[in-house]
Short mmCIF file of C-alpha atoms in Angstrom, two decimals:
data_model
loop_
_atom_site.label_atom_id
_atom_site.label_comp_id
_atom_site.label_asym_id
_atom_site.label_seq_id
_atom_site.Cartn_x
_atom_site.Cartn_y
_atom_site.Cartn_z
CA GLU Q 25 70.53 33.41 131.68
CA PRO Q 26 72.84 34.68 128.81
CA GLU Q 27 72.34 38.22 127.99
CA VAL Q 28 73.59 40.98 125.65
CA THR Q 29 75.88 43.52 127.45
CA GLN Q 30 76.74 46.95 126.32
CA THR Q 31 79.36 49.41 127.38
CA PRO Q 32 79.44 52.34 128.37
CA SER Q 33 75.98 52.79 129.84
CA HIS Q 34 76.25 56.60 129.10
CA GLN Q 35 78.64 58.39 126.97
CA VAL Q 36 78.95 62.12 126.63
CA THR Q 37 80.92 63.57 123.62
CA GLN Q 38 81.53 66.78 121.83
CA MET Q 39 80.31 67.28 118.36
CA GLY Q 40 82.85 66.18 115.82
CA GLN Q 41 84.44 63.47 118.03
CA GLU Q 42 84.71 59.84 117.22
CA VAL Q 43 82.88 57.33 119.44
CA ILE Q 44 82.83 53.68 119.77
CA LEU Q 45 79.94 51.74 121.39
CA ARG Q 46 80.65 48.22 122.42
CA CYS Q 47 78.42 45.12 122.77
CA VAL Q 48 79.08 41.57 123.70
CA PRO Q 49 76.33 39.56 122.07
CA ILE Q 50 75.08 36.20 123.53
CA SER Q 51 77.95 33.73 122.79
CA ASN Q 52 76.39 31.29 120.46
CA HIS Q 53 74.55 33.91 118.42
CA LEU Q 54 75.46 34.55 114.91
CA TYR Q 55 73.58 37.61 113.82
CA PHE Q 56 74.24 41.08 115.36
CA TYR Q 57 72.27 44.37 115.07
CA TRP Q 58 72.33 48.10 116.10
CA TYR Q 59 69.09 50.03 116.65
CA ARG Q 60 68.83 53.51 117.92
CA GLN Q 61 66.02 55.42 119.72
CA ILE Q 62 65.96 59.07 119.85
CA LEU Q 63 64.54 60.27 123.21
CA GLY Q 64 60.79 59.85 123.19
CA GLN Q 65 60.63 58.43 119.67
CA LYS Q 66 60.47 54.83 118.13
CA VAL Q 67 63.21 52.38 117.86
CA GLU Q 68 64.92 52.55 114.51
CA PHE Q 69 67.00 49.84 112.56
CA LEU Q 70 70.49 50.84 111.89
CA VAL Q 71 72.38 47.61 110.70
CA SER Q 72 72.63 43.95 110.68
CA PHE Q 73 75.69 41.90 110.52
CA TYR Q 74 76.54 38.28 109.79
CA ASN Q 75 79.78 36.47 109.11
CA ASN Q 76 81.84 39.59 109.20
CA GLU Q 77 79.75 41.53 106.92
CA ILE Q 78 77.03 43.96 106.90
CA SER Q 79 73.90 42.12 105.69
CA GLU Q 80 71.54 45.09 105.70
CA LYS Q 81 71.60 48.86 106.63
CA SER Q 82 69.12 51.49 106.84
CA GLU Q 83 69.29 54.93 105.39
CA ILE Q 84 70.43 56.35 108.84
CA PHE Q 85 73.51 54.23 108.57
CA ASP Q 86 75.69 56.52 106.51
CA ASP Q 87 79.33 56.87 105.86
CA GLN Q 88 79.71 58.15 109.43
CA PHE Q 89 78.86 54.72 110.90
CA SER Q 90 80.80 51.59 110.84
CA VAL Q 91 80.52 48.18 112.51
CA GLU Q 92 83.15 45.70 113.45
CA ARG Q 93 83.56 42.45 115.12
CA PRO Q 94 87.11 42.95 116.29
CA ASP Q 95 87.40 39.59 118.05
CA GLY Q 96 85.25 36.69 118.95
CA SER Q 97 83.27 38.47 121.42
CA ASN Q 98 82.83 42.15 120.87
CA PHE Q 99 80.73 43.90 118.24
CA THR Q 100 81.26 47.65 117.96
CA LEU Q 101 79.45 50.66 116.28
CA LYS Q 102 81.73 53.52 115.47
CA ILE Q 103 80.47 57.16 114.69
CA ARG Q 104 83.35 58.89 113.23
CA SER Q 105 82.28 62.41 113.55
CA THR Q 106 79.39 62.79 115.88
CA LYS Q 107 76.50 65.39 115.32
CA LEU Q 108 74.15 66.75 117.70
CA GLU Q 109 71.39 64.69 116.07
CA ASP Q 110 73.27 61.44 116.93
CA SER Q 111 72.17 61.82 120.51
CA ALA Q 112 70.02 58.91 121.20
CA MET Q 113 70.16 55.60 123.07
CA TYR Q 114 71.71 52.88 121.00
CA PHE Q 115 70.71 49.21 121.48
CA CYS Q 116 72.57 46.27 120.31
CA ALA Q 117 70.78 42.93 119.60
CA SER Q 118 71.76 39.57 118.54
CA SER Q 119 69.97 36.43 117.39
CA VAL Q 120 70.68 32.86 116.54
CA ARG Q 121 68.85 32.59 113.30
CA GLN Q 122 69.11 28.92 113.24
CA PHE Q 123 66.49 26.17 113.52
CA GLY Q 124 63.72 28.78 112.87
CA LEU Q 125 64.84 30.81 115.95
CA ARG Q 126 64.86 34.40 114.86
CA GLU Q 127 64.17 36.45 118.05
CA GLN Q 128 66.45 39.23 118.72
CA TYR Q 129 67.66 39.81 122.16
CA PHE Q 130 68.37 43.27 123.21
CA GLY Q 131 71.07 44.79 125.38
CA PRO Q 132 70.47 47.56 128.05
CA GLY Q 133 71.58 50.29 125.72
CA THR Q 134 74.18 53.02 125.57
CA ARG Q 135 72.80 56.61 126.00
CA LEU Q 136 74.98 58.77 123.74
CA THR Q 137 74.80 62.65 124.41
CA VAL Q 138 76.55 64.94 121.93
CA THR Q 139 77.34 68.36 123.01
CA GLU F 28 58.44 49.82 102.67
CA LEU F 29 57.04 48.35 105.67
CA LYS F 30 55.04 50.73 108.02
CA VAL F 31 53.91 49.83 111.39
CA GLU F 32 51.23 51.93 113.02
CA GLN F 33 50.14 51.79 116.61
CA ASN F 34 47.31 53.62 118.15
CA PRO F 35 46.60 55.16 120.37
CA LEU F 36 49.99 56.69 120.90
CA PHE F 37 49.07 57.97 124.29
CA LEU F 38 46.62 56.29 126.83
CA SER F 39 45.62 57.31 130.07
CA MET F 40 43.36 54.98 131.94
CA GLN F 41 42.05 54.26 135.34
CA GLU F 42 43.04 51.19 137.33
CA GLY F 43 40.69 48.39 136.93
CA LYS F 44 39.70 49.31 133.51
CA ASN F 45 40.15 47.26 130.22
CA TYR F 46 41.62 48.56 127.07
CA THR F 47 43.34 47.57 123.70
CA ILE F 48 46.17 48.91 121.76
CA TYR F 49 46.16 48.33 118.05
CA CYS F 50 49.13 47.40 115.75
CA ASN F 51 48.52 47.53 111.96
CA TYR F 52 51.32 46.77 109.47
CA SER F 53 51.46 47.12 105.83
CA THR F 54 53.30 44.11 104.35
CA THR F 55 53.22 40.53 104.82
CA SER F 56 55.20 39.02 108.08
CA ASP F 57 54.91 35.81 109.87
CA ARG F 58 56.31 37.22 113.07
CA LEU F 59 55.37 40.16 115.25
CA TYR F 60 56.61 41.14 118.65
CA TRP F 61 55.36 43.17 121.57
CA TYR F 62 57.91 44.89 123.88
CA ARG F 63 57.61 46.81 126.90
CA GLN F 64 59.88 49.72 127.73
CA ASP F 65 60.16 51.63 131.00
CA PRO F 66 61.54 55.21 130.86
CA GLY F 67 65.35 55.06 130.29
CA LYS F 68 65.36 51.27 130.14
CA SER F 69 65.90 48.75 127.43
CA LEU F 70 63.19 46.77 125.74
CA GLU F 71 61.62 43.80 127.38
CA SER F 72 60.09 41.15 125.14
CA LEU F 73 56.50 40.40 126.22
CA PHE F 74 55.05 38.31 123.26
CA VAL F 75 56.32 36.66 119.97
CA LEU F 76 53.41 35.89 117.84
CA LEU F 77 54.12 33.51 115.00
CA SER F 78 51.05 32.54 113.06
CA ASN F 79 47.70 33.61 112.15
CA GLY F 80 45.29 33.54 114.94
CA ALA F 81 47.92 33.27 117.67
CA VAL F 82 46.94 34.38 121.02
CA LYS F 83 49.23 34.68 124.02
CA GLN F 84 48.44 35.73 127.49
CA GLU F 85 50.66 36.68 130.39
CA GLY F 86 48.94 37.97 133.41
CA ARG F 87 46.71 41.14 132.51
CA LEU F 88 48.26 41.26 129.02
CA MET F 89 46.92 39.26 126.13
CA ALA F 90 48.23 39.61 122.50
CA SER F 91 46.77 38.59 119.18
CA LEU F 92 47.55 38.38 115.74
CA ASP F 93 45.71 38.36 112.41
CA THR F 94 47.85 38.01 109.60
CA LYS F 95 45.19 38.30 106.95
CA ALA F 96 44.10 41.82 108.26
CA ARG F 97 47.74 42.56 109.15
CA LEU F 98 46.65 43.50 112.71
CA SER F 99 47.90 42.66 116.20
CA THR F 100 46.14 43.74 119.43
CA LEU F 101 47.45 44.04 122.87
CA HIS F 102 44.63 43.91 125.41
CA ILE F 103 45.06 45.02 128.89
CA THR F 104 42.77 43.53 131.44
CA ALA F 105 41.86 45.42 134.94
CA ALA F 106 44.76 47.58 134.56
CA VAL F 107 47.20 48.22 137.56
CA HIS F 108 49.70 50.98 137.95
CA ASP F 109 52.63 48.69 137.41
CA LEU F 110 51.71 48.22 133.76
CA SER F 111 52.33 51.83 133.11
CA ALA F 112 55.17 51.85 130.54
CA THR F 113 55.52 52.46 126.65
CA TYR F 114 54.52 49.47 124.61
CA PHE F 115 55.92 48.77 121.20
CA CYS F 116 54.77 46.37 118.55
CA ALA F 117 57.44 45.44 116.03
CA VAL F 118 57.46 43.36 112.88
CA ASP F 119 60.25 40.99 111.80
CA LEU F 120 61.31 41.12 108.26
CA ARG F 121 62.81 37.65 107.68
CA GLY F 122 65.06 38.11 110.73
CA ASP F 123 67.14 40.66 108.85
CA LYS F 124 65.61 43.47 110.90
CA ILE F 125 62.70 44.37 113.11
CA ILE F 126 60.47 47.47 112.25
CA PHE F 127 59.01 49.08 115.33
CA GLY F 128 55.73 51.14 115.72
CA LYS F 129 55.93 54.57 117.35
CA GLY F 130 54.87 53.01 120.68
CA THR F 131 51.90 53.58 122.94
CA ARG F 132 52.61 55.42 126.12
CA LEU F 133 50.49 53.99 128.60
CA HIS F 134 49.66 55.84 132.05
CA ILE F 135 47.46 54.17 134.65
CA LEU F 136 45.93 56.30 137.18
CA PRO F 137 45.45 54.98 140.62
#
């Protein structure tokens, strides 16, 4: 069964460093998303992406964040200058959004630790 | 702004007992999800509820949706230890994004 994959599974970085989190969505999906979950808290929407453009973003997704689909398969989240409070689990998701199918499929997550 | 509220946030219960988790949301939506999350793991989709009055069951879990009351419930029947996890309800906003509740941490005692 097709699934969303994410790499790395765990990333440790120092404050102020740039990180890139990678996701490979399900191959026929057209819409891509990033969510984050601070330890012990709820899952929060960051951004949605369609047709090489951001379609919606939350307040959390400020100028330090960017997303890109550099090729036909990868979808990346970049944090330019990490802060301690960026430590969280980051989930990528994708969906078809055609024919009434809207369910988002989540990847296994990348745990980001900023020290 | 859409708010999704779950209660209780923590639940400790004995094996064999029944209990219900409630999920209220503040604006109209035609789609609600329930997810399970084990510690350190991703989100496992349990139910997708698409219409008013929808009821779905899988094993000891049953979910229902009342769109008029903006309320969904997740009912656990005769709980077993394997059901210990955090359960999230989440409301779909036109497919653009999903708004999650804070989660209910369920601990089932043997």
